[in-house]
Amino acid sequence: LDAALAVLDPASRPAPLPPVALPVDAGERARLVASPWFALERLALPAGATTGLAGEGAPQVLTCLSGAGTVTA
């Protein structure tokens, strides 16, 4: 833990952006934060809607904040 704290740089956090609308088949999708290493997006879909998201050759993490969803490959 001490070694991790020694190299921690709290100022290295990405700055929040005004939401940037992104294309999506249904609902709303917006980029909230971006850095050279990752981006955080919000995706809001109406009940029963489906959409596709390109993996872009990188790991993807999805977190459902309300309701339910199904992820397929």
mmCIF file with all atom_site columns, N, CA, C and O in Angstrom, residues 2-10:
data_model
loop_
_atom_site.group_PDB
_atom_site.id
_atom_site.type_symbol
_atom_site.label_atom_id
_atom_site.label_alt_id
_atom_site.label_comp_id
_atom_site.label_asym_id
_atom_site.label_entity_id
_atom_site.label_seq_id
_atom_site.pdbx_PDB_ins_code
_atom_site.Cartn_x
_atom_site.Cartn_y
_atom_site.Cartn_z
_atom_site.occupancy
_atom_site.B_iso_or_equiv
_atom_site.pdbx_formal_charge
_atom_site.auth_seq_id
_atom_site.auth_comp_id
_atom_site.auth_asym_id
_atom_site.auth_atom_id
_atom_site.pdbx_PDB_model_num
ATOM 1  N N  . ASP A 1 2  ? 1.932  1.242  0.776  1.00 0.00 ? 2  ASP A N  1
ATOM 2  C CA . ASP A 1 2  ? 2.815  2.416  0.828  1.00 0.00 ? 2  ASP A CA 1
ATOM 3  C C  . ASP A 1 2  ? 3.432  2.715  -0.536 1.00 0.00 ? 2  ASP A C  1
ATOM 4  O O  . ASP A 1 2  ? 3.545  3.870  -0.937 1.00 0.00 ? 2  ASP A O  1
ATOM 5  N N  . ALA A 1 3  ? 3.827  1.663  -1.278 1.00 0.00 ? 3  ALA A N  1
ATOM 6  C CA . ALA A 1 3  ? 4.420  1.865  -2.603 1.00 0.00 ? 3  ALA A CA 1
ATOM 7  C C  . ALA A 1 3  ? 3.399  2.461  -3.567 1.00 0.00 ? 3  ALA A C  1
ATOM 8  O O  . ALA A 1 3  ? 3.728  3.323  -4.378 1.00 0.00 ? 3  ALA A O  1
ATOM 9  N N  . ALA A 1 4  ? 2.149  2.015  -3.474 1.00 0.00 ? 4  ALA A N  1
ATOM 10 C CA . ALA A 1 4  ? 1.100  2.557  -4.342 1.00 0.00 ? 4  ALA A CA 1
ATOM 11 C C  . ALA A 1 4  ? 0.837  4.020  -4.022 1.00 0.00 ? 4  ALA A C  1
ATOM 12 O O  . ALA A 1 4  ? 0.704  4.856  -4.926 1.00 0.00 ? 4  ALA A O  1
ATOM 13 N N  . LEU A 1 5  ? 0.765  4.360  -2.768 1.00 0.00 ? 5  LEU A N  1
ATOM 14 C CA . LEU A 1 5  ? 0.534  5.754  -2.365 1.00 0.00 ? 5  LEU A CA 1
ATOM 15 C C  . LEU A 1 5  ? 1.692  6.654  -2.764 1.00 0.00 ? 5  LEU A C  1
ATOM 16 O O  . LEU A 1 5  ? 1.491  7.829  -3.079 1.00 0.00 ? 5  LEU A O  1
ATOM 17 N N  . ALA A 1 6  ? 2.903  6.111  -2.789 1.00 0.00 ? 6  ALA A N  1
ATOM 18 C CA . ALA A 1 6  ? 4.080  6.910  -3.148 1.00 0.00 ? 6  ALA A CA 1
ATOM 19 C C  . ALA A 1 6  ? 4.039  7.370  -4.603 1.00 0.00 ? 6  ALA A C  1
ATOM 20 O O  . ALA A 1 6  ? 4.587  8.416  -4.938 1.00 0.00 ? 6  ALA A O  1
ATOM 21 N N  . VAL A 1 7  ? 3.394  6.620  -5.486 1.00 0.00 ? 7  VAL A N  1
ATOM 22 C CA . VAL A 1 7  ? 3.357  6.990  -6.904 1.00 0.00 ? 7  VAL A CA 1
ATOM 23 C C  . VAL A 1 7  ? 1.998  7.549  -7.329 1.00 0.00 ? 7  VAL A C  1
ATOM 24 O O  . VAL A 1 7  ? 1.797  7.872  -8.495 1.00 0.00 ? 7  VAL A O  1
ATOM 25 N N  . LEU A 1 8  ? 1.088  7.673  -6.418 1.00 0.00 ? 8  LEU A N  1
ATOM 26 C CA . LEU A 1 8  ? -0.240 8.206  -6.714 1.00 0.00 ? 8  LEU A CA 1
ATOM 27 C C  . LEU A 1 8  ? -0.165 9.680  -7.094 1.00 0.00 ? 8  LEU A C  1
ATOM 28 O O  . LEU A 1 8  ? 0.500  10.470 -6.431 1.00 0.00 ? 8  LEU A O  1
ATOM 29 N N  . ASP A 1 9  ? -0.812 10.041 -8.178 1.00 0.00 ? 9  ASP A N  1
ATOM 30 C CA . ASP A 1 9  ? -0.878 11.437 -8.611 1.00 0.00 ? 9  ASP A CA 1
ATOM 31 C C  . ASP A 1 9  ? -2.351 11.844 -8.695 1.00 0.00 ? 9  ASP A C  1
ATOM 32 O O  . ASP A 1 9  ? -2.999 11.634 -9.715 1.00 0.00 ? 9  ASP A O  1
ATOM 33 N N  . PRO A 1 10 ? -2.898 12.432 -7.636 1.00 0.00 ? 10 PRO A N  1
ATOM 34 C CA . PRO A 1 10 ? -4.322 12.783 -7.632 1.00 0.00 ? 10 PRO A CA 1
ATOM 35 C C  . PRO A 1 10 ? -4.709 13.769 -8.740 1.00 0.00 ? 10 PRO A C  1
ATOM 36 O O  . PRO A 1 10 ? -5.854 13.834 -9.148 1.00 0.00 ? 10 PRO A O  1
#
